[in-house]
mmCIF file of C-alpha atoms in Angstrom:
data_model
loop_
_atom_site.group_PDB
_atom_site.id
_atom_site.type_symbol
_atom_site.label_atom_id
_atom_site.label_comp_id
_atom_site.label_asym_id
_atom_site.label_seq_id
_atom_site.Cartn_x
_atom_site.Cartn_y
_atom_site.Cartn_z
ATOM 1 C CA UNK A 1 86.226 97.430 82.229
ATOM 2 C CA UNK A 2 85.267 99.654 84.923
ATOM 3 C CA UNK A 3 85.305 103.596 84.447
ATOM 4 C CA UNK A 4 86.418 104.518 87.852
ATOM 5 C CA UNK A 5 89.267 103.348 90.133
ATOM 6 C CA UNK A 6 88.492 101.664 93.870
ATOM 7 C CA UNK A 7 90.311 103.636 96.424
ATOM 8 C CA UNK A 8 88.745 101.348 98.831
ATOM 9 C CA UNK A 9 90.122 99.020 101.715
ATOM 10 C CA UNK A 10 89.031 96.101 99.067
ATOM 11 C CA UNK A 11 88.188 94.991 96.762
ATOM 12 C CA UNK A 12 90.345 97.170 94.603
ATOM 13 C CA UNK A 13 91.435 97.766 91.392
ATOM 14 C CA UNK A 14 92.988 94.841 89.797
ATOM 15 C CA UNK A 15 95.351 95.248 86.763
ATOM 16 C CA UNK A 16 94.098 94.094 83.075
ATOM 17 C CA UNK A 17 96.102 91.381 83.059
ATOM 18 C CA UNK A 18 94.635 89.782 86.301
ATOM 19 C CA UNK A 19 90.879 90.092 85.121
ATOM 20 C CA UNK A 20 92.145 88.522 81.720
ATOM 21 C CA UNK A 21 93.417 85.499 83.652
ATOM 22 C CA UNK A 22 90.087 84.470 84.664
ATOM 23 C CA UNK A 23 89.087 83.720 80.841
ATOM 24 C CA UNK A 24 90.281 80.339 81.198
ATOM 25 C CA UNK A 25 88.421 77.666 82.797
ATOM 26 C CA UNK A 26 90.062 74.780 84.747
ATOM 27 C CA UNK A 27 89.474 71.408 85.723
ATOM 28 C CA UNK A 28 89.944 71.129 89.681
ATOM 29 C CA UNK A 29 91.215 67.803 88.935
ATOM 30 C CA UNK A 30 94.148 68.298 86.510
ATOM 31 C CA UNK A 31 97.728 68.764 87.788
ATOM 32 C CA UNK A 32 98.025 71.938 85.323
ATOM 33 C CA UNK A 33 95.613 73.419 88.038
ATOM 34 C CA UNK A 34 96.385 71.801 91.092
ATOM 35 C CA UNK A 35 100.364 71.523 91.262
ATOM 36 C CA UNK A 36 101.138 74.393 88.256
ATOM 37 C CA UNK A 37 98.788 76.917 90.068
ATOM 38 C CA UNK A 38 97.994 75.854 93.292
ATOM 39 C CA UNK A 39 100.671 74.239 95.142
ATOM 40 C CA UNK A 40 102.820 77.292 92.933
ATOM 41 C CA UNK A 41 100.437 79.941 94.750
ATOM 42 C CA UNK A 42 101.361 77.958 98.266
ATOM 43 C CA UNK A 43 104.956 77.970 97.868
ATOM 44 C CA UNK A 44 105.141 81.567 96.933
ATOM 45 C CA UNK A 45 102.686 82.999 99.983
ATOM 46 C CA UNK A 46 105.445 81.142 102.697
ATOM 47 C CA UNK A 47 108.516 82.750 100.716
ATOM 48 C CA UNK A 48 106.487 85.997 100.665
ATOM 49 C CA UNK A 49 105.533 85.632 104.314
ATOM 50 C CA UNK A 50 109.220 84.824 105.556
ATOM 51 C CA UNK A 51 112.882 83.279 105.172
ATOM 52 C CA UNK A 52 112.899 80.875 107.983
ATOM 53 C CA UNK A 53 111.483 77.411 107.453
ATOM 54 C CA UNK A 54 109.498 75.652 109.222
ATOM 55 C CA UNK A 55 105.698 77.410 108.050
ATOM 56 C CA UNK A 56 102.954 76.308 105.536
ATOM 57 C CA UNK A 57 100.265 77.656 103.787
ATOM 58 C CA UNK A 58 96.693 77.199 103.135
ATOM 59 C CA UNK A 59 93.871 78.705 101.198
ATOM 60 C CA UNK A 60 89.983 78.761 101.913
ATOM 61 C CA UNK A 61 87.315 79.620 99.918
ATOM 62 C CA UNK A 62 85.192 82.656 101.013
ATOM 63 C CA UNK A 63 86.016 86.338 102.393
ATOM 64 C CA UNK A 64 88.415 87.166 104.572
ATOM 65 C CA UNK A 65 86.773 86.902 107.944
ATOM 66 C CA UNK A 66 85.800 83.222 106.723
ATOM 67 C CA UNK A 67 89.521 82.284 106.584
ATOM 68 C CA UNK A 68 89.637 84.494 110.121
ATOM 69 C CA UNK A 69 87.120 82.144 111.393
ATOM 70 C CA UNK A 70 88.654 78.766 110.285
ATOM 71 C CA UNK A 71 91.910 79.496 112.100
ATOM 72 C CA UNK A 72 90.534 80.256 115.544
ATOM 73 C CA UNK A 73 88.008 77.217 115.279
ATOM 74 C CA UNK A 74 90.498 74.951 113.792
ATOM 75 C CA UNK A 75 93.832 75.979 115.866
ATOM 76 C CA UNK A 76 92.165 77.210 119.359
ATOM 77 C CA UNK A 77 90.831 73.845 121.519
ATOM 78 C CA UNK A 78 88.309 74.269 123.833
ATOM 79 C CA UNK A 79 90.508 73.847 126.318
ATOM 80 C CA UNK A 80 92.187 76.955 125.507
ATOM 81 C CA UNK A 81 91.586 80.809 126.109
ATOM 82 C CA UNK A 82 92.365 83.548 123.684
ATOM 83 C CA UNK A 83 93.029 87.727 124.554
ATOM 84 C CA UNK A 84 91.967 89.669 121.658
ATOM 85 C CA UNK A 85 93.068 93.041 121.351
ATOM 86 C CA UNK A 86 90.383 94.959 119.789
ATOM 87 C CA UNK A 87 90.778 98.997 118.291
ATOM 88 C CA UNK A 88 87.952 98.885 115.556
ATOM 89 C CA UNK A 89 85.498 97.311 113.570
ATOM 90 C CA UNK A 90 87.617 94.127 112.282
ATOM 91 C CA UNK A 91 89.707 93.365 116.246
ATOM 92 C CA UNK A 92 85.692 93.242 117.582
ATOM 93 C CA UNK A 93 84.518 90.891 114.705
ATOM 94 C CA UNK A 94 87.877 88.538 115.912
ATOM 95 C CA UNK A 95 85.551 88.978 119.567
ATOM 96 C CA UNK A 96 82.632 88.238 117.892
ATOM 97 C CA UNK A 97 83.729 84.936 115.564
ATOM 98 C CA UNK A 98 85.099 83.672 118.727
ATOM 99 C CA UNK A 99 81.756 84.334 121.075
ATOM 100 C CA UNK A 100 79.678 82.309 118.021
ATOM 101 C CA UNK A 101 82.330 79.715 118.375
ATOM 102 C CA UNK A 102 82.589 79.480 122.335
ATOM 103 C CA UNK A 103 86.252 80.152 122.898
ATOM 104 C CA UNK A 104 87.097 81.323 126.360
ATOM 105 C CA UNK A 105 88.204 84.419 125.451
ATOM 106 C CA UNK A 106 89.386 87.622 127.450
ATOM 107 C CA UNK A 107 89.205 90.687 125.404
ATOM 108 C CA UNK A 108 91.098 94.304 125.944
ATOM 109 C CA UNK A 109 89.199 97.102 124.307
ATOM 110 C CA UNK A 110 90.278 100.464 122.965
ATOM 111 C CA UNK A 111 88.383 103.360 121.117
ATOM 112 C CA UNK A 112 89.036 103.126 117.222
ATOM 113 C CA UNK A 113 91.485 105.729 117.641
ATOM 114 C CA UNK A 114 93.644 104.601 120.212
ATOM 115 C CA UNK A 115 96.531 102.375 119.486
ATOM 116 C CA UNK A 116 97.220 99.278 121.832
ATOM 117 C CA UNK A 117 99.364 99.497 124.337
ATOM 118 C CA UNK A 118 101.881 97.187 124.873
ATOM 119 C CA UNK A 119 101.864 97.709 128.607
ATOM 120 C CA UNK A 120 98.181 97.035 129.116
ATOM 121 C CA UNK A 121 98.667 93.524 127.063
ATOM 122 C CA UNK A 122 101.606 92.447 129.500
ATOM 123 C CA UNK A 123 99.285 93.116 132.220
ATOM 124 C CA UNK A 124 96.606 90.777 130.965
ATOM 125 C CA UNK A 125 99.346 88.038 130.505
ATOM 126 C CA UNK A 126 100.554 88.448 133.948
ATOM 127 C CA UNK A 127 97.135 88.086 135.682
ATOM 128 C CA UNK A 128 95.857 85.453 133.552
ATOM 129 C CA UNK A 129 97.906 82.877 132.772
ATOM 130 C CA UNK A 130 95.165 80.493 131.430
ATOM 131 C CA UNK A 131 95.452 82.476 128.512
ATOM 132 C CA UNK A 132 97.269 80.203 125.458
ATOM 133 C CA UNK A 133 97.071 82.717 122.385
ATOM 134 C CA UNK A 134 96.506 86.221 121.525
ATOM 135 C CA UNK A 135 94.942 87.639 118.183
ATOM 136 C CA UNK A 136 95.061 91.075 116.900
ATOM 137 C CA UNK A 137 94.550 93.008 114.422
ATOM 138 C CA UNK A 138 97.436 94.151 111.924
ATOM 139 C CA UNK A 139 96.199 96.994 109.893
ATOM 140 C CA UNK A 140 93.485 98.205 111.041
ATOM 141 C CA UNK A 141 90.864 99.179 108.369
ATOM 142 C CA UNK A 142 88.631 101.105 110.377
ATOM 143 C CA UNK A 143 90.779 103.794 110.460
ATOM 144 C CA UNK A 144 93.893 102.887 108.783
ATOM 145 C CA UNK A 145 95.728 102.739 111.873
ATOM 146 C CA UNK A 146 99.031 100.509 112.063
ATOM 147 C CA UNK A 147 98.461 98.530 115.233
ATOM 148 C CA UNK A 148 101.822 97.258 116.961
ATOM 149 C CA UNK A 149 102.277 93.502 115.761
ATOM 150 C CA UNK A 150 106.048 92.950 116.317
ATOM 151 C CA UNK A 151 105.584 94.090 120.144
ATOM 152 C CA UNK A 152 102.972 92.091 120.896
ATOM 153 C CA UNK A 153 104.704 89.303 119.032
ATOM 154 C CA UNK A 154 107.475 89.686 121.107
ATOM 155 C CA UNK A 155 105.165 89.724 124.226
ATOM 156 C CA UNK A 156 103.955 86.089 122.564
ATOM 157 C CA UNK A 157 106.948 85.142 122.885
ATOM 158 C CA UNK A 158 108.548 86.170 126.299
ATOM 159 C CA UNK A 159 104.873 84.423 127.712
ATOM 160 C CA UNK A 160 104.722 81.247 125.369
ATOM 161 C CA UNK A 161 101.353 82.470 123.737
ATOM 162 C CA UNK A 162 100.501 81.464 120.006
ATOM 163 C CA UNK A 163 100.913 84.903 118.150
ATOM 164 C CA UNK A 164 97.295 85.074 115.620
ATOM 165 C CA UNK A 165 97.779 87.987 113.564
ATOM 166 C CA UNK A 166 94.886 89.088 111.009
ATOM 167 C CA UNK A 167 96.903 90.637 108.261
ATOM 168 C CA UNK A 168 94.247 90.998 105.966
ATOM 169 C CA UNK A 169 95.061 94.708 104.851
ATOM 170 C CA UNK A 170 98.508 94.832 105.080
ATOM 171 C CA UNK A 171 99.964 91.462 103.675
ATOM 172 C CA UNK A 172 101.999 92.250 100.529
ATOM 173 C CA UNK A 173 101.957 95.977 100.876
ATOM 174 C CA UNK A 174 103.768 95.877 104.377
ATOM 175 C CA UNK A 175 107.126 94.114 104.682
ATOM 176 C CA UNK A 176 107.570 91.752 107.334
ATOM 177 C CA UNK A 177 108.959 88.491 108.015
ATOM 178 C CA UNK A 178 107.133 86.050 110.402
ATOM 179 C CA UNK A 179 109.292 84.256 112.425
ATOM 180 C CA UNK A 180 110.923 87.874 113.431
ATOM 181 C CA UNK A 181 107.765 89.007 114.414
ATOM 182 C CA UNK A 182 107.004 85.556 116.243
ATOM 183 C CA UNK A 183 103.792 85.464 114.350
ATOM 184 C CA UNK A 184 102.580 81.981 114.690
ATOM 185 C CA UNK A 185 99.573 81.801 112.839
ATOM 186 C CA UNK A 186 98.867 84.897 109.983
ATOM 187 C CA UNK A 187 96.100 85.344 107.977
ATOM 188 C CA UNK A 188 94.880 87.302 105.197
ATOM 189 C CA UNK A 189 92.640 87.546 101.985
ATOM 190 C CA UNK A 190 93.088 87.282 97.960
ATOM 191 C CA UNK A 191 91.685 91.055 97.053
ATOM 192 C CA UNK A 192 93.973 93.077 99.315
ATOM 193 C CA UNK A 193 98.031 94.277 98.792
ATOM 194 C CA UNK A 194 98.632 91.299 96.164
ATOM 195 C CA UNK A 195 96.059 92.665 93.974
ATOM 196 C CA UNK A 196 93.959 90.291 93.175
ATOM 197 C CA UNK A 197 90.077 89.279 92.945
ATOM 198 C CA UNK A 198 87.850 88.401 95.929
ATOM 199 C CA UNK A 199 87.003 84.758 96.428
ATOM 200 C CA UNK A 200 89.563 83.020 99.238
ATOM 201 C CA UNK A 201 91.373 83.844 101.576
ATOM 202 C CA UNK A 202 94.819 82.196 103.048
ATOM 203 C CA UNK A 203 96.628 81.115 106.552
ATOM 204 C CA UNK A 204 100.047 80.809 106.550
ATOM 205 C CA UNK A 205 101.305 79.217 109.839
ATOM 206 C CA UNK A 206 104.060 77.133 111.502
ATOM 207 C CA UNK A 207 103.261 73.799 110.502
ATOM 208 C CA UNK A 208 103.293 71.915 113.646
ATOM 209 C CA UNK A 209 100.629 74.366 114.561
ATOM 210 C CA UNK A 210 98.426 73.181 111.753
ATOM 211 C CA UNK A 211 99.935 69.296 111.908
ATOM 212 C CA UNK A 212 98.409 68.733 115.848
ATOM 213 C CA UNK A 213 94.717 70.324 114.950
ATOM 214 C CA UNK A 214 93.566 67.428 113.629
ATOM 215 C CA UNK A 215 89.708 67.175 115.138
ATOM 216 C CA UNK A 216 89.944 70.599 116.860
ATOM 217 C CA UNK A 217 87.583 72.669 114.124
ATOM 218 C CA UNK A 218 84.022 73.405 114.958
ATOM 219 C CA UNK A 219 83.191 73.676 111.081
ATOM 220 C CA UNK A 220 82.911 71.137 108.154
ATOM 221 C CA UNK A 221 83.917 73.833 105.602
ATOM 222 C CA UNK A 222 85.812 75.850 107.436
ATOM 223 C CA UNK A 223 88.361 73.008 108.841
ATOM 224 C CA UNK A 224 91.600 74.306 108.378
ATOM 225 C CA UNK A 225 93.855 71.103 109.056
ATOM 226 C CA UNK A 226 91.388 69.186 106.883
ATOM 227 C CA UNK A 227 91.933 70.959 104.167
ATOM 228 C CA UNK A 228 95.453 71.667 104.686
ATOM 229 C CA UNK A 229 95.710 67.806 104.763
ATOM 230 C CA UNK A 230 93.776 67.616 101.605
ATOM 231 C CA UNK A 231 95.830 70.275 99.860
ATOM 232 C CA UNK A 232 99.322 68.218 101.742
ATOM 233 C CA UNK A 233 98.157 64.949 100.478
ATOM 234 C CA UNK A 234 96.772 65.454 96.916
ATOM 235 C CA UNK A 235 99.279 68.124 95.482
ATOM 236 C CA UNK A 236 96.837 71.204 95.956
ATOM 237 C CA UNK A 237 93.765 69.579 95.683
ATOM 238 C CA UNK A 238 90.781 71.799 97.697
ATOM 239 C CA UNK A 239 88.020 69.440 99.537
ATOM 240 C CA UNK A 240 85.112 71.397 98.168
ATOM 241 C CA UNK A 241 84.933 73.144 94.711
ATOM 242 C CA UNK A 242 88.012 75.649 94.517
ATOM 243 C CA UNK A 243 87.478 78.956 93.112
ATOM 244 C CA UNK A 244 89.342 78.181 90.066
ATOM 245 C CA UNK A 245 89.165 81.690 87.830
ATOM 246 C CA UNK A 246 90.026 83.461 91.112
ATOM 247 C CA UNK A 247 92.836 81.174 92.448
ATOM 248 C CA UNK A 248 94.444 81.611 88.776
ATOM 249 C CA UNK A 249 93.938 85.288 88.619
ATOM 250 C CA UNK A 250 95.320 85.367 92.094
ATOM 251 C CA UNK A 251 98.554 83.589 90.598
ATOM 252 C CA UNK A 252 98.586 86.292 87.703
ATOM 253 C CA UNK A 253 98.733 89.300 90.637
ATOM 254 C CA UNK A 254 101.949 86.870 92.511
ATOM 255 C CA UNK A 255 103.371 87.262 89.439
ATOM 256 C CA UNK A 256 102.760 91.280 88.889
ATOM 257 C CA UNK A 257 103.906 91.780 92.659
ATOM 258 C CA UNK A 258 107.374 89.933 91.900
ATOM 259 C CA UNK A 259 107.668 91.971 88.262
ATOM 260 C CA UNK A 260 107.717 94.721 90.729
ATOM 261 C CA UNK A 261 110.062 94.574 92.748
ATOM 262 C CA UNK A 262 108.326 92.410 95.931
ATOM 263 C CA UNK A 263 107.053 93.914 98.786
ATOM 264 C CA UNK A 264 109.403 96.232 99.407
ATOM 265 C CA UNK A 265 108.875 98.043 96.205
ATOM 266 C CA UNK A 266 105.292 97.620 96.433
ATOM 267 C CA UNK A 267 105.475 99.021 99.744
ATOM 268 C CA UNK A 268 107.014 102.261 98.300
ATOM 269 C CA UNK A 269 104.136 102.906 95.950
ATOM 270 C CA UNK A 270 101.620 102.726 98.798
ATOM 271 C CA UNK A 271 103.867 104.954 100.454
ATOM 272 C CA UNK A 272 104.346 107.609 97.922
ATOM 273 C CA UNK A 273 100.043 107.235 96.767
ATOM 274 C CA UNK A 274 99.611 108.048 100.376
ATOM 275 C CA UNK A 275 101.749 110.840 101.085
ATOM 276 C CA UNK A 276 100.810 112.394 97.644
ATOM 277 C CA UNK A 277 96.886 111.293 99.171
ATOM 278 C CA UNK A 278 97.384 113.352 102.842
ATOM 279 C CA UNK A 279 99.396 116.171 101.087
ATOM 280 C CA UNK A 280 97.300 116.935 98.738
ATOM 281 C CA UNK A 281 93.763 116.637 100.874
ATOM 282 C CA UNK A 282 95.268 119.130 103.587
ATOM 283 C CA UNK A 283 95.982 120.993 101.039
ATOM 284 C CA UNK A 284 92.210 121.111 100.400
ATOM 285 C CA UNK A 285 91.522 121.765 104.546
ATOM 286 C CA UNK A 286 90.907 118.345 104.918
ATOM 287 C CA UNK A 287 92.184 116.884 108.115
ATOM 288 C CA UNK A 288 93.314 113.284 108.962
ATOM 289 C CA UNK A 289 91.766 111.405 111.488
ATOM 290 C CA UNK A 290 94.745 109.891 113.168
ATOM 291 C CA UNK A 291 98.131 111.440 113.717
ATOM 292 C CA UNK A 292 100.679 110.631 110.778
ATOM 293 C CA UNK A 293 102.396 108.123 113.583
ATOM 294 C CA UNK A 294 100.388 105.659 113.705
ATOM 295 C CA UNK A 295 98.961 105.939 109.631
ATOM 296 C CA UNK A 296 99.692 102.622 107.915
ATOM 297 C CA UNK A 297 100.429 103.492 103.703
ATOM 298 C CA UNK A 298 96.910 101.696 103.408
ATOM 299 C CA UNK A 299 93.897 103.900 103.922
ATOM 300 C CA UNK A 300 93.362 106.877 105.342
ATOM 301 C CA UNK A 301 90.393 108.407 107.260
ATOM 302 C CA UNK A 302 89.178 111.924 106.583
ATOM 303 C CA UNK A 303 87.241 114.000 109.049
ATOM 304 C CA UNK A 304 84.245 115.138 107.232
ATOM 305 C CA UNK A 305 83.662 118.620 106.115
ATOM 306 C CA UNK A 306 81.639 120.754 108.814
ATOM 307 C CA UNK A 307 80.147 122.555 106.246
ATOM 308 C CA UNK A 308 76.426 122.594 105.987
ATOM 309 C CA UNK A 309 75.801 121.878 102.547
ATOM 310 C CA UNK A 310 78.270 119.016 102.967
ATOM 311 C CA UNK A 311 76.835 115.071 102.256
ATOM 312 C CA UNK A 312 78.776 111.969 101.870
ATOM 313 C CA UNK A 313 76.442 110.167 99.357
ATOM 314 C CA UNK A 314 76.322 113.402 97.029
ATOM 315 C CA UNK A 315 80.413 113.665 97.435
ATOM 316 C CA UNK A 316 80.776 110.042 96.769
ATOM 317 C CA UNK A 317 78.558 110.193 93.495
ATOM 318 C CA UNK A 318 80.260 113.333 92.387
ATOM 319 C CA UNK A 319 83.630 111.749 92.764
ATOM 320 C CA UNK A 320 82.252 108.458 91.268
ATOM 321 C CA UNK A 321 81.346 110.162 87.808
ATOM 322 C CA UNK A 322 85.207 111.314 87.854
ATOM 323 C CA UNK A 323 86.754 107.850 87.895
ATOM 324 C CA UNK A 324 87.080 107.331 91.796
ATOM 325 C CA UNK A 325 84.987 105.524 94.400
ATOM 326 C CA UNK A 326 86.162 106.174 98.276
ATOM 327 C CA UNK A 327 84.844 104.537 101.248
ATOM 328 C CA UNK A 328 82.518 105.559 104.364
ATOM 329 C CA UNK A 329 83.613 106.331 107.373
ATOM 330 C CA UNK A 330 83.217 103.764 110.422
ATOM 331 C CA UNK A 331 84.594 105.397 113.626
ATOM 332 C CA UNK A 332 81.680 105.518 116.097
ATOM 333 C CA UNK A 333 82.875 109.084 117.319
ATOM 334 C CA UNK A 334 83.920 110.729 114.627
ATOM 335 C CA UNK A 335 82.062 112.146 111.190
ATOM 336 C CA UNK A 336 85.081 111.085 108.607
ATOM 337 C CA UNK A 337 85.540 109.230 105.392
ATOM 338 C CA UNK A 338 88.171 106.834 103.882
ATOM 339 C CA UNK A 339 90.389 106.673 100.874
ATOM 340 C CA UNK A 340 92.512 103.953 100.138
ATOM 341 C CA UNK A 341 95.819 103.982 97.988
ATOM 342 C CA UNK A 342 96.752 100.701 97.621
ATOM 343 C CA UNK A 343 95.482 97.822 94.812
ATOM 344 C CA UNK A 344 96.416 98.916 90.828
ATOM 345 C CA UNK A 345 97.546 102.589 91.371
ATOM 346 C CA UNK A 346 100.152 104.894 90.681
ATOM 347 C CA UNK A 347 100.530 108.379 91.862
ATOM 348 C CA UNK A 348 99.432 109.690 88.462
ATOM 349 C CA UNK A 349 96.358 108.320 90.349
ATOM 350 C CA UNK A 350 96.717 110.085 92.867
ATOM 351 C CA UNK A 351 97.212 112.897 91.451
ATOM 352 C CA UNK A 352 94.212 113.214 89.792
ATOM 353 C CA UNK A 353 92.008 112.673 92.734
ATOM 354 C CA UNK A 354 93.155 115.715 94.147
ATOM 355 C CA UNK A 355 91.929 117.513 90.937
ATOM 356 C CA UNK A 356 88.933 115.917 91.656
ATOM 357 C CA UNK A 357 88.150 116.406 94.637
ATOM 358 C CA UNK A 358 89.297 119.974 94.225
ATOM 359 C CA UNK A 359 86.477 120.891 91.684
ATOM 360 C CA UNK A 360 83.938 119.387 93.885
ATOM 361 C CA UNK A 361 84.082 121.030 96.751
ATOM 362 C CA UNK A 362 80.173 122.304 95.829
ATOM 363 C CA UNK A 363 79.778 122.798 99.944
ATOM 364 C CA UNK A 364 82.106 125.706 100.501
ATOM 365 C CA UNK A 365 79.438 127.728 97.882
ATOM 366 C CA UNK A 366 76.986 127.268 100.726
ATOM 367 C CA UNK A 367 79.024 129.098 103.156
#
């Protein structure tokens, strides 16, 4: 087992019990796997992801941003033209999957910093009306900041645009519900709020979406309907090798996040890691990067010390032999660093970081 905990935007630390369920090995072709795991793992995302019927769910093998990139080549024809709202690293790779993929697309830019504005994003509806869906970023990891979904799904609706939200850092650790955000297409990743290990990733959408993209994707592996059709037809079955260990382990973490509570109560922890996180840093004279508004519970960006004797590798390393790794910073104009809070950890956690980082503030002897 690892000596140190991942405060990172993912992969994070997973519980015991999670890593234990990948000691088993499965046959991809046995019901005990297919319909007792998979099918179980399906059924439980679309009650996670909301109460109204009428959605599906399907899983991919790869990161994240390869699930990202099977549902805009497998639900966005070429006929079609998408507005991506981009305010950091992960809304300009949306820009950049759909460039490699030649979708029309029309896309409204902001610093990392800035949050969307729901004005701006009316505007771009108005003048363009060949525009048939709009995909943004939920949480965004670059900085941590919460972007605003349920407006823009709202805006979705009131223009009759297919809502694509990347919830990749904030499904399971935020609650929402789907349909009342008018999200028509979500998608987000094994190793994030659920807790469990990197390997696939998962769309949940409505399922006439999914039903009518027959022969849309631009990818073999990465078709969305056809495996959705494959998973439909033959009771969880994946088309290519699934990643069995992970897909169980993945089961293991549903099962921890129900134990506790659900979202809601998950959502609490992140809360309270986080406030004990940004209390306890200023505390130190460290200052957040974004105002406390617009924080999700997720990860937080630090400015970086201005001192001269100050160095994020050496910080890292020093915090590293304590038990905790953190994250570099990835704002283009602004020095700062990132600590996550969410994954297996309690404020106890917490707690100790701030200890930590408190004895290692070898800098301010420089001074």
């Amino acid at each position: 087992m690892n000596d140190y905990l991942l405060l990172t935007p993912g992969p994070l630390s997973t519980s015991d019990t999670v890593k234990k369920a990948m000691l088993k090995d499965w046959c991809t072709w046995d019901d005990e796997y297919n319909q007792g795991v998979v099918q179980a793992i399906r059924a439980k995302l679309v009650a996670l992801a909301t109460a109204h019927p009428g959605y599906t769910s399907v899983l991919m093998q790869g990161s994240g941003t390869a699930s990202v990139e099977s549902a805009l080549g497998s639900l966005i024809k070429s006929s079609d033209k998408l507005l991506v709202i981009n305010n950091g690293a992960y809304g300009e790779r949306i820009g950049e999957i759909a460039t490699y993929l030649n979708i029309n697309t029309h896309i409204i830019n902001y610093t990392e910093t800035q949050l969307p504005n729901v004005t701006d994003i009316e505007a771009v509806l108005l003048n363009d009306s060949d525009i048939t869906h709009i995909a943004m970023v939920h949480c965004e990891t670059t900085t941590g900041m919460l972007n605003p979904a349920e407006a823009v799904g709202q805006l979705a609706k009131t223009y009759n645009k297919v809502f694509v939200l990347d919830a990749m850092s904030s499904f399971g650790g935020i609650p929402f519900d789907l349909a009342d955000w008018h999200v028509d297409v979500m998608i987000s990743s094994a190793n994030k709020c659920i807790q469990g290990v990197p390997g696939f990733g998962f769309v949940i959408c409505k399922q006439h979406i999914i039903a009518q993209s027959e022969g849309v994707s631009r990818s073999l592996s990465l078709d969305l309907f056809a495996q959705w059709h494959c998973m439909e037809k033959n009771n969880g079955k994946w088309r290519f090798t699934s990643p069995t260990h992970v897909v169980r382990a993945f089961y293991q973490a549903l099962v921890e996040l129900e134990e506790e509570g659900g979202i809601t109560e998950r959502y609490k922890r992140y809360k309270e890691n986080q406030h004990i996180l940004v209390a306890g840093m200023k505390n130190l004279g460290f200052s957040p990067l974004l105002n406390t508004s617009v924080h999700s519970p997720i990860i937080t960006s630090f400015l970086s010390p201005t001192g001269q004797g100050y160095d994020f590798k050496t910080f890292y390393n020093t915090l590293k032999n304590q038990g905790f790794v953190i994250y570099p910073g990835k704002v283009s104009d602004a020095d700062c660093f990132r600590i996550g809070n969410i994954g297996h950890v309690f404020a106890a956690d917490m707690h100790r970081l701030i200890d930590a980082v408190a004895s290692n503030l070898y800098w301010q002897d420089t001074v």
